[in-house]
């Protein structure tokens, strides 16, 4: 029950940006943790029944919120993610990466991706001194 408000808050913080304004409000049932969302003036919709891409975006935001709940107050755990954009189209991928960049201002974000578009986005958008983009090419990894 104590995690539902935190999950709702995290969803509502990033949901409009990651869905490009299609969904702006969220509810998380404290008993079941069932997530429902709605757009401006729209009815509530079960997150499980949305398109695969939208559901993935919502569940990514839930995973992003978990370290805040699982760490001791005052601690900042890094966020390690693997291929979170693999199921996303170009627009969704960019929205996800923008949100992760914004989150990286608050906590360390380590993103592994095999997507060439994600790498190209990173090289063009992660330009701050604290940002690092590392390309691991198979031909440079020892056997």
Tab-separated table of N, CA, C and O in Angstrom, residues 20-123:
chain	number	residue	atom	x	y	z
A	20	UNK	N	3.979	11.816	-25.092
A	20	UNK	CA	3.761	13.016	-25.909
A	20	UNK	C	2.378	13.623	-25.685
A	20	UNK	O	1.697	14.031	-26.617
A	21	UNK	N	1.943	13.633	-24.397
A	21	UNK	CA	0.696	14.263	-24.013
A	21	UNK	C	-0.558	13.422	-24.191
A	21	UNK	O	-1.648	13.864	-23.840
A	22	UNK	N	-0.425	12.221	-24.723
A	22	UNK	CA	-1.604	11.384	-24.923
A	22	UNK	C	-2.222	10.962	-23.587
A	22	UNK	O	-3.442	10.878	-23.456
A	23	UNK	N	-1.366	10.671	-22.602
A	23	UNK	CA	-1.829	10.322	-21.254
A	23	UNK	C	-1.162	11.271	-20.269
A	23	UNK	O	0.042	11.510	-20.356
A	24	UNK	N	-1.964	11.789	-19.332
A	24	UNK	CA	-1.437	12.782	-18.403
A	24	UNK	C	-1.727	12.468	-16.935
A	24	UNK	O	-1.080	13.012	-16.052
A	25	UNK	N	-2.711	11.623	-16.669
A	25	UNK	CA	-3.076	11.263	-15.304
A	25	UNK	C	-2.910	9.763	-15.102
A	25	UNK	O	-3.086	8.980	-16.047
A	26	UNK	N	-2.598	9.377	-13.870
A	26	UNK	CA	-2.422	7.952	-13.558
A	26	UNK	C	-3.029	7.644	-12.200
A	26	UNK	O	-3.094	8.510	-11.320
A	27	UNK	N	-3.459	6.402	-12.068
A	27	UNK	CA	-3.897	5.876	-10.771
A	27	UNK	C	-3.208	4.537	-10.582
A	27	UNK	O	-3.036	3.781	-11.538
A	28	UNK	N	-2.829	4.255	-9.352
A	28	UNK	CA	-2.248	2.961	-8.995
A	28	UNK	C	-3.056	2.433	-7.817
A	28	UNK	O	-3.068	3.053	-6.750
A	29	UNK	N	-3.726	1.319	-8.030
A	29	UNK	CA	-4.546	0.729	-6.978
A	29	UNK	C	-3.643	0.212	-5.869
A	29	UNK	O	-2.752	-0.604	-6.118
A	30	UNK	N	-3.836	0.661	-4.617
A	30	UNK	CA	-2.953	0.233	-3.531
A	30	UNK	C	-3.057	-1.255	-3.200
A	30	UNK	O	-2.123	-1.835	-2.664
A	31	UNK	N	-4.180	-1.885	-3.524
A	31	UNK	CA	-4.364	-3.310	-3.218
A	31	UNK	C	-3.713	-4.204	-4.275
A	31	UNK	O	-3.051	-5.181	-3.950
A	32	UNK	N	-3.916	-3.866	-5.541
A	32	UNK	CA	-3.473	-4.747	-6.637
A	32	UNK	C	-2.296	-4.184	-7.425
A	32	UNK	O	-1.710	-4.889	-8.233
A	33	UNK	N	-1.996	-2.900	-7.234
A	33	UNK	CA	-1.006	-2.142	-8.010
A	33	UNK	C	-1.382	-2.054	-9.495
A	33	UNK	O	-0.545	-1.770	-10.343
A	34	UNK	N	-2.647	-2.274	-9.793
A	34	UNK	CA	-3.150	-2.126	-11.163
A	34	UNK	C	-3.057	-0.652	-11.547
A	34	UNK	O	-3.445	0.237	-10.791
A	35	UNK	N	-2.560	-0.403	-12.744
A	35	UNK	CA	-2.333	0.957	-13.222
A	35	UNK	C	-3.402	1.316	-14.256
A	35	UNK	O	-3.655	0.545	-15.187
A	36	UNK	N	-3.998	2.473	-14.077
A	36	UNK	CA	-4.889	3.029	-15.087
A	36	UNK	C	-4.409	4.434	-15.410
A	36	UNK	O	-3.834	5.117	-14.562
A	37	UNK	N	-4.626	4.834	-16.641
A	37	UNK	CA	-4.186	6.152	-17.101
A	37	UNK	C	-5.307	6.791	-17.923
A	37	UNK	O	-6.205	6.100	-18.401
A	38	UNK	N	-5.192	8.093	-18.089
A	38	UNK	CA	-6.138	8.776	-18.966
A	38	UNK	C	-5.489	10.002	-19.571
A	38	UNK	O	-4.557	10.584	-19.016
A	39	UNK	N	-6.026	10.370	-20.710
A	39	UNK	CA	-5.581	11.574	-21.375
A	39	UNK	C	-6.467	12.736	-20.977
A	39	UNK	O	-7.440	12.558	-20.242
A	40	UNK	N	-6.173	13.917	-21.477
A	40	UNK	CA	-6.998	15.083	-21.160
A	40	UNK	C	-8.455	14.841	-21.597
A	40	UNK	O	-8.727	14.594	-22.763
A	41	UNK	N	-9.368	14.853	-20.636
A	41	UNK	CA	-10.780	14.684	-20.938
A	41	UNK	C	-11.185	13.286	-21.377
A	41	UNK	O	-12.286	13.086	-21.875
A	42	UNK	N	-10.324	12.304	-21.190
A	42	UNK	CA	-10.604	10.937	-21.630
A	42	UNK	C	-10.958	10.059	-20.436
A	42	UNK	O	-10.618	10.375	-19.298
A	43	UNK	N	-11.604	8.917	-20.706
A	43	UNK	CA	-11.897	7.987	-19.602
A	43	UNK	C	-10.639	7.248	-19.157
A	43	UNK	O	-9.637	7.198	-19.879
A	44	UNK	N	-10.683	6.675	-17.959
A	44	UNK	CA	-9.569	5.887	-17.432
A	44	UNK	C	-9.438	4.602	-18.239
A	44	UNK	O	-10.432	3.974	-18.586
A	45	UNK	N	-8.182	4.211	-18.523
A	45	UNK	CA	-7.914	2.988	-19.279
A	45	UNK	C	-6.892	2.145	-18.538
A	45	UNK	O	-5.906	2.664	-18.022
A	46	UNK	N	-7.127	0.857	-18.516
A	46	UNK	CA	-6.217	-0.088	-17.882
A	46	UNK	C	-4.922	-0.125	-18.693
A	46	UNK	O	-4.961	-0.343	-19.918
A	47	UNK	N	-3.780	0.069	-18.044
A	47	UNK	CA	-2.493	0.100	-18.754
A	47	UNK	C	-2.214	-1.206	-19.482
A	47	UNK	O	-1.574	-1.208	-20.539
A	48	UNK	N	-2.718	-2.319	-18.951
A	48	UNK	CA	-2.479	-3.618	-19.601
A	48	UNK	C	-3.184	-3.732	-20.941
A	48	UNK	O	-2.807	-4.560	-21.763
A	49	UNK	N	-4.207	-2.902	-21.171
A	49	UNK	CA	-4.998	-3.000	-22.392
A	49	UNK	C	-4.606	-1.970	-23.447
A	49	UNK	O	-5.220	-1.912	-24.505
A	50	UNK	N	-3.601	-1.177	-23.163
A	50	UNK	CA	-3.127	-0.191	-24.125
A	50	UNK	C	-2.240	-0.877	-25.160
A	50	UNK	O	-1.912	-2.057	-25.032
A	51	UNK	N	-1.812	-0.138	-26.157
A	51	UNK	CA	-0.902	-0.709	-27.151
A	51	UNK	C	0.359	-1.211	-26.449
A	51	UNK	O	0.716	-0.730	-25.365
A	52	UNK	N	1.019	-2.150	-27.068
A	52	UNK	CA	2.225	-2.733	-26.464
A	52	UNK	C	3.261	-1.639	-26.170
A	52	UNK	O	3.864	-1.609	-25.091
A	53	UNK	N	3.454	-0.735	-27.118
A	53	UNK	CA	4.442	0.328	-26.936
A	53	UNK	C	4.115	1.255	-25.780
A	53	UNK	O	4.989	1.609	-24.982
A	54	UNK	N	2.846	1.649	-25.659
A	54	UNK	CA	2.441	2.537	-24.570
A	54	UNK	C	2.557	1.822	-23.224
A	54	UNK	O	3.038	2.397	-22.245
A	55	UNK	N	2.127	0.565	-23.181
A	55	UNK	CA	2.250	-0.203	-21.935
A	55	UNK	C	3.711	-0.317	-21.531
A	55	UNK	O	4.052	-0.163	-20.347
A	56	UNK	N	4.599	-0.557	-22.484
A	56	UNK	CA	6.031	-0.644	-22.181
A	56	UNK	C	6.552	0.667	-21.607
A	56	UNK	O	7.372	0.668	-20.694
A	57	UNK	N	6.094	1.790	-22.149
A	57	UNK	CA	6.512	3.085	-21.628
A	57	UNK	C	6.070	3.246	-20.172
A	57	UNK	O	6.839	3.715	-19.330
A	58	UNK	N	4.847	2.875	-19.890
A	58	UNK	CA	4.316	2.996	-18.533
A	58	UNK	C	5.085	2.092	-17.577
A	58	UNK	O	5.487	2.519	-16.490
A	59	UNK	N	5.339	0.859	-17.974
A	59	UNK	CA	6.054	-0.061	-17.096
A	59	UNK	C	7.515	0.361	-16.917
A	59	UNK	O	8.097	0.139	-15.855
A	60	UNK	N	8.099	1.006	-17.907
A	60	UNK	CA	9.438	1.561	-17.739
A	60	UNK	C	9.420	2.641	-16.653
A	60	UNK	O	10.289	2.669	-15.785
A	61	UNK	N	8.430	3.513	-16.683
A	61	UNK	CA	8.339	4.560	-15.666
A	61	UNK	C	8.170	3.964	-14.274
A	61	UNK	O	8.709	4.491	-13.298
A	62	UNK	N	7.446	2.864	-14.170
A	62	UNK	CA	7.313	2.186	-12.874
A	62	UNK	C	8.659	1.640	-12.408
A	62	UNK	O	9.007	1.747	-11.229
A	63	UNK	N	9.433	1.059	-13.324
A	63	UNK	CA	10.759	0.545	-12.956
A	63	UNK	C	11.694	1.679	-12.545
A	63	UNK	O	12.533	1.513	-11.660
A	64	UNK	N	11.551	2.819	-13.183
A	64	UNK	CA	12.368	3.984	-12.824
A	64	UNK	C	12.042	4.442	-11.401
A	64	UNK	O	12.923	4.887	-10.667
A	65	UNK	N	10.796	4.319	-10.988
A	65	UNK	CA	10.382	4.764	-9.659
A	65	UNK	C	10.849	3.830	-8.551
A	65	UNK	O	11.027	4.264	-7.409
A	66	UNK	N	11.057	2.580	-8.847
A	66	UNK	CA	11.372	1.596	-7.810
A	66	UNK	C	12.632	1.895	-6.999
A	66	UNK	O	12.614	1.718	-5.782
A	67	UNK	N	13.729	2.336	-7.597
A	67	UNK	CA	14.912	2.612	-6.756
A	67	UNK	C	14.651	3.637	-5.659
A	67	UNK	O	15.215	3.549	-4.580
A	68	UNK	N	13.774	4.596	-5.920
A	68	UNK	CA	13.450	5.592	-4.890
A	68	UNK	C	12.771	4.922	-3.698
A	68	UNK	O	12.993	5.308	-2.559
A	69	UNK	N	11.949	3.934	-3.966
A	69	UNK	CA	11.233	3.242	-2.901
A	69	UNK	C	12.133	2.253	-2.165
A	69	UNK	O	12.011	2.070	-0.965
A	70	UNK	N	13.045	1.633	-2.884
A	70	UNK	CA	13.850	0.555	-2.321
A	70	UNK	C	15.121	1.013	-1.619
A	70	UNK	O	15.759	0.216	-0.940
A	71	UNK	N	15.499	2.261	-1.771
A	71	UNK	CA	16.721	2.743	-1.134
A	71	UNK	C	16.399	3.489	0.153
A	71	UNK	O	15.285	3.963	0.364
A	72	UNK	N	17.394	3.603	0.987
A	72	UNK	CA	17.286	4.359	2.227
A	72	UNK	C	17.140	5.842	1.892
A	72	UNK	O	17.812	6.327	0.979
A	73	UNK	N	16.304	6.564	2.611
A	73	UNK	CA	16.196	8.006	2.352
A	73	UNK	C	17.573	8.665	2.375
A	73	UNK	O	18.391	8.407	3.245
A	74	UNK	N	17.810	9.506	1.390
A	74	UNK	CA	19.094	10.175	1.270
A	74	UNK	C	20.068	9.442	0.372
A	74	UNK	O	21.052	10.027	-0.080
A	75	UNK	N	19.849	8.156	0.116
A	75	UNK	CA	20.691	7.390	-0.807
A	75	UNK	C	20.201	7.625	-2.232
A	75	UNK	O	19.032	7.859	-2.458
A	76	UNK	N	21.124	7.497	-3.164
A	76	UNK	CA	20.758	7.634	-4.558
A	76	UNK	C	21.335	6.443	-5.312
A	76	UNK	O	22.537	6.375	-5.541
A	77	UNK	N	20.490	5.498	-5.650
A	77	UNK	CA	20.928	4.309	-6.371
A	77	UNK	C	20.964	4.600	-7.866
A	77	UNK	O	20.093	5.301	-8.387
A	78	UNK	N	21.958	4.075	-8.571
A	78	UNK	CA	21.973	4.252	-10.024
A	78	UNK	C	20.840	3.454	-10.653
A	78	UNK	O	20.347	2.480	-10.094
A	79	UNK	N	20.453	3.876	-11.818
A	79	UNK	CA	19.410	3.201	-12.580
A	79	UNK	C	20.099	2.505	-13.746
A	79	UNK	O	20.713	3.160	-14.588
A	80	UNK	N	20.042	1.182	-13.786
A	80	UNK	CA	20.685	0.397	-14.844
A	80	UNK	C	19.589	-0.235	-15.689
A	80	UNK	O	18.765	-1.003	-15.179
A	81	UNK	N	19.570	0.108	-16.965
A	81	UNK	CA	18.518	-0.350	-17.873
A	81	UNK	C	19.135	-1.012	-19.101
A	81	UNK	O	20.167	-0.578	-19.601
A	82	UNK	N	18.453	-2.026	-19.599
A	82	UNK	CA	18.949	-2.767	-20.754
A	82	UNK	C	17.887	-2.796	-21.845
A	82	UNK	O	16.782	-3.300	-21.627
A	83	UNK	N	18.206	-2.246	-22.990
A	83	UNK	CA	17.351	-2.277	-24.181
A	83	UNK	C	15.916	-1.847	-23.924
A	83	UNK	O	14.971	-2.497	-24.377
A	84	UNK	N	15.729	-0.728	-23.250
A	84	UNK	CA	14.377	-0.266	-22.942
A	84	UNK	C	13.671	0.347	-24.144
A	84	UNK	O	12.462	0.570	-24.094
A	85	UNK	N	14.387	0.594	-25.231
A	85	UNK	CA	13.757	1.177	-26.414
A	85	UNK	C	13.590	0.176	-27.543
A	85	UNK	O	13.146	0.539	-28.624
A	86	UNK	N	13.909	-1.080	-27.301
A	86	UNK	CA	13.922	-2.073	-28.377
A	86	UNK	C	12.541	-2.262	-29.018
A	86	UNK	O	12.445	-2.544	-30.200
A	87	UNK	N	11.463	-2.083	-28.257
A	87	UNK	CA	10.110	-2.247	-28.794
A	87	UNK	C	9.486	-0.921	-29.239
A	87	UNK	O	8.327	-0.890	-29.632
A	88	UNK	N	10.246	0.152	-29.184
A	88	UNK	CA	9.692	1.474	-29.450
A	88	UNK	C	9.916	1.908	-30.896
A	88	UNK	O	10.961	1.638	-31.485
A	89	UNK	N	8.909	2.631	-31.413
A	89	UNK	CA	9.109	3.271	-32.709
A	89	UNK	C	9.988	4.501	-32.485
A	89	UNK	O	10.357	4.816	-31.355
A	90	UNK	N	10.321	5.194	-33.551
A	90	UNK	CA	11.271	6.311	-33.466
A	90	UNK	C	10.784	7.401	-32.503
A	90	UNK	O	11.558	7.899	-31.686
A	91	UNK	N	9.506	7.770	-32.584
A	91	UNK	CA	8.981	8.823	-31.702
A	91	UNK	C	9.005	8.397	-30.244
A	91	UNK	O	9.385	9.170	-29.367
A	92	UNK	N	8.593	7.161	-29.974
A	92	UNK	CA	8.597	6.664	-28.591
A	92	UNK	C	10.029	6.564	-28.075
A	92	UNK	O	10.294	6.871	-26.924
A	93	UNK	N	10.929	6.100	-28.935
A	93	UNK	CA	12.322	5.975	-28.521
A	93	UNK	C	12.877	7.333	-28.111
A	93	UNK	O	13.508	7.462	-27.065
A	94	UNK	N	12.631	8.341	-28.909
A	94	UNK	CA	13.135	9.672	-28.576
A	94	UNK	C	12.521	10.182	-27.269
A	94	UNK	O	13.218	10.754	-26.428
A	95	UNK	N	11.225	9.966	-27.075
A	95	UNK	CA	10.567	10.407	-25.842
A	95	UNK	C	11.164	9.700	-24.625
A	95	UNK	O	11.428	10.333	-23.594
A	96	UNK	N	11.398	8.407	-24.741
A	96	UNK	CA	11.993	7.640	-23.639
A	96	UNK	C	13.385	8.158	-23.330
A	96	UNK	O	13.745	8.372	-22.169
A	97	UNK	N	14.187	8.357	-24.362
A	97	UNK	CA	15.556	8.819	-24.153
A	97	UNK	C	15.586	10.221	-23.551
A	97	UNK	O	16.439	10.517	-22.700
A	98	UNK	N	14.667	11.076	-23.958
A	98	UNK	CA	14.587	12.422	-23.370
A	98	UNK	C	14.269	12.341	-21.879
A	98	UNK	O	14.846	13.063	-21.067
A	99	UNK	N	13.337	11.462	-21.516
A	99	UNK	CA	12.983	11.306	-20.101
A	99	UNK	C	14.170	10.760	-19.321
A	99	UNK	O	14.483	11.244	-18.229
A	100	UNK	N	14.854	9.768	-19.870
A	100	UNK	CA	16.026	9.208	-19.179
A	100	UNK	C	17.118	10.252	-19.026
A	100	UNK	O	17.800	10.303	-18.002
A	101	UNK	N	17.274	11.111	-20.018
A	101	UNK	CA	18.251	12.193	-19.901
A	101	UNK	C	17.862	13.129	-18.760
A	101	UNK	O	18.705	13.530	-17.956
A	102	UNK	N	16.578	13.473	-18.663
A	102	UNK	CA	16.116	14.340	-17.579
A	102	UNK	C	16.335	13.663	-16.225
A	102	UNK	O	16.784	14.306	-15.268
A	103	UNK	N	16.051	12.381	-16.140
A	103	UNK	CA	16.254	11.637	-14.893
A	103	UNK	C	17.729	11.602	-14.525
A	103	UNK	O	18.083	11.635	-13.347
A	104	UNK	N	18.600	11.577	-15.528
A	104	UNK	CA	20.037	11.506	-15.247
A	104	UNK	C	20.549	12.765	-14.549
A	104	UNK	O	21.645	12.764	-13.993
A	105	UNK	N	19.761	13.818	-14.553
A	105	UNK	CA	20.126	15.009	-13.788
A	105	UNK	C	19.946	14.798	-12.289
A	105	UNK	O	20.501	15.541	-11.489
A	106	UNK	N	19.184	13.766	-11.913
A	106	UNK	CA	18.907	13.479	-10.509
A	106	UNK	C	19.644	12.243	-10.005
A	106	UNK	O	19.893	12.114	-8.817
A	107	UNK	N	19.919	11.305	-10.891
A	107	UNK	CA	20.578	10.052	-10.505
A	107	UNK	C	21.341	9.523	-11.714
A	107	UNK	O	21.049	9.883	-12.840
A	108	UNK	N	22.299	8.681	-11.447
A	108	UNK	CA	23.074	8.086	-12.526
A	108	UNK	C	22.194	7.111	-13.299
A	108	UNK	O	21.506	6.276	-12.723
A	109	UNK	N	22.212	7.240	-14.622
A	109	UNK	CA	21.472	6.337	-15.500
A	109	UNK	C	22.481	5.638	-16.400
A	109	UNK	O	23.269	6.292	-17.089
A	110	UNK	N	22.454	4.325	-16.360
A	110	UNK	CA	23.313	3.512	-17.234
A	110	UNK	C	22.377	2.752	-18.160
A	110	UNK	O	21.541	1.975	-17.698
A	111	UNK	N	22.498	3.012	-19.437
A	111	UNK	CA	21.607	2.408	-20.418
A	111	UNK	C	22.432	1.584	-21.402
A	111	UNK	O	23.333	2.104	-22.055
A	112	UNK	N	22.103	0.313	-21.475
A	112	UNK	CA	22.690	-0.567	-22.481
A	112	UNK	C	21.695	-0.677	-23.617
A	112	UNK	O	20.497	-0.849	-23.381
A	113	UNK	N	22.181	-0.580	-24.840
A	113	UNK	CA	21.282	-0.692	-25.984
A	113	UNK	C	22.034	-1.247	-27.176
A	113	UNK	O	23.194	-0.915	-27.405
A	114	UNK	N	21.345	-2.066	-27.932
A	114	UNK	CA	21.910	-2.552	-29.184
A	114	UNK	C	21.334	-1.776	-30.369
A	114	UNK	O	21.647	-2.059	-31.519
A	115	UNK	N	20.509	-0.793	-30.076
A	115	UNK	CA	19.851	-0.009	-31.108
A	115	UNK	C	20.776	1.096	-31.619
A	115	UNK	O	21.236	1.936	-30.862
A	116	UNK	N	21.035	1.090	-32.898
A	116	UNK	CA	21.896	2.107	-33.520
A	116	UNK	C	21.303	3.507	-33.337
A	116	UNK	O	22.020	4.472	-33.089
A	117	UNK	N	19.965	3.613	-33.455
A	117	UNK	CA	19.318	4.919	-33.289
A	117	UNK	C	19.528	5.478	-31.882
A	117	UNK	O	19.692	6.685	-31.721
A	118	UNK	N	19.510	4.609	-30.877
A	118	UNK	CA	19.736	5.064	-29.498
A	118	UNK	C	21.161	5.589	-29.351
A	118	UNK	O	21.394	6.617	-28.705
A	119	UNK	N	22.115	4.900	-29.946
A	119	UNK	CA	23.508	5.347	-29.903
A	119	UNK	C	23.658	6.706	-30.601
A	119	UNK	O	24.288	7.623	-30.066
A	120	UNK	N	23.061	6.843	-31.770
A	120	UNK	CA	23.166	8.106	-32.502
A	120	UNK	C	22.499	9.244	-31.725
A	120	UNK	O	23.025	10.358	-31.675
A	121	UNK	N	21.338	8.970	-31.102
A	121	UNK	CA	20.678	9.985	-30.288
A	121	UNK	C	21.608	10.407	-29.147
A	121	UNK	O	21.765	11.595	-28.874
A	122	UNK	N	22.213	9.432	-28.498
A	122	UNK	CA	23.093	9.718	-27.362
A	122	UNK	C	24.279	10.579	-27.779
A	122	UNK	O	24.634	11.532	-27.077
A	123	UNK	N	24.898	10.266	-28.913
A	123	UNK	CA	26.066	11.047	-29.338
A	123	UNK	C	25.700	12.477	-29.704
A	123	UNK	O	26.540	13.369	-29.637
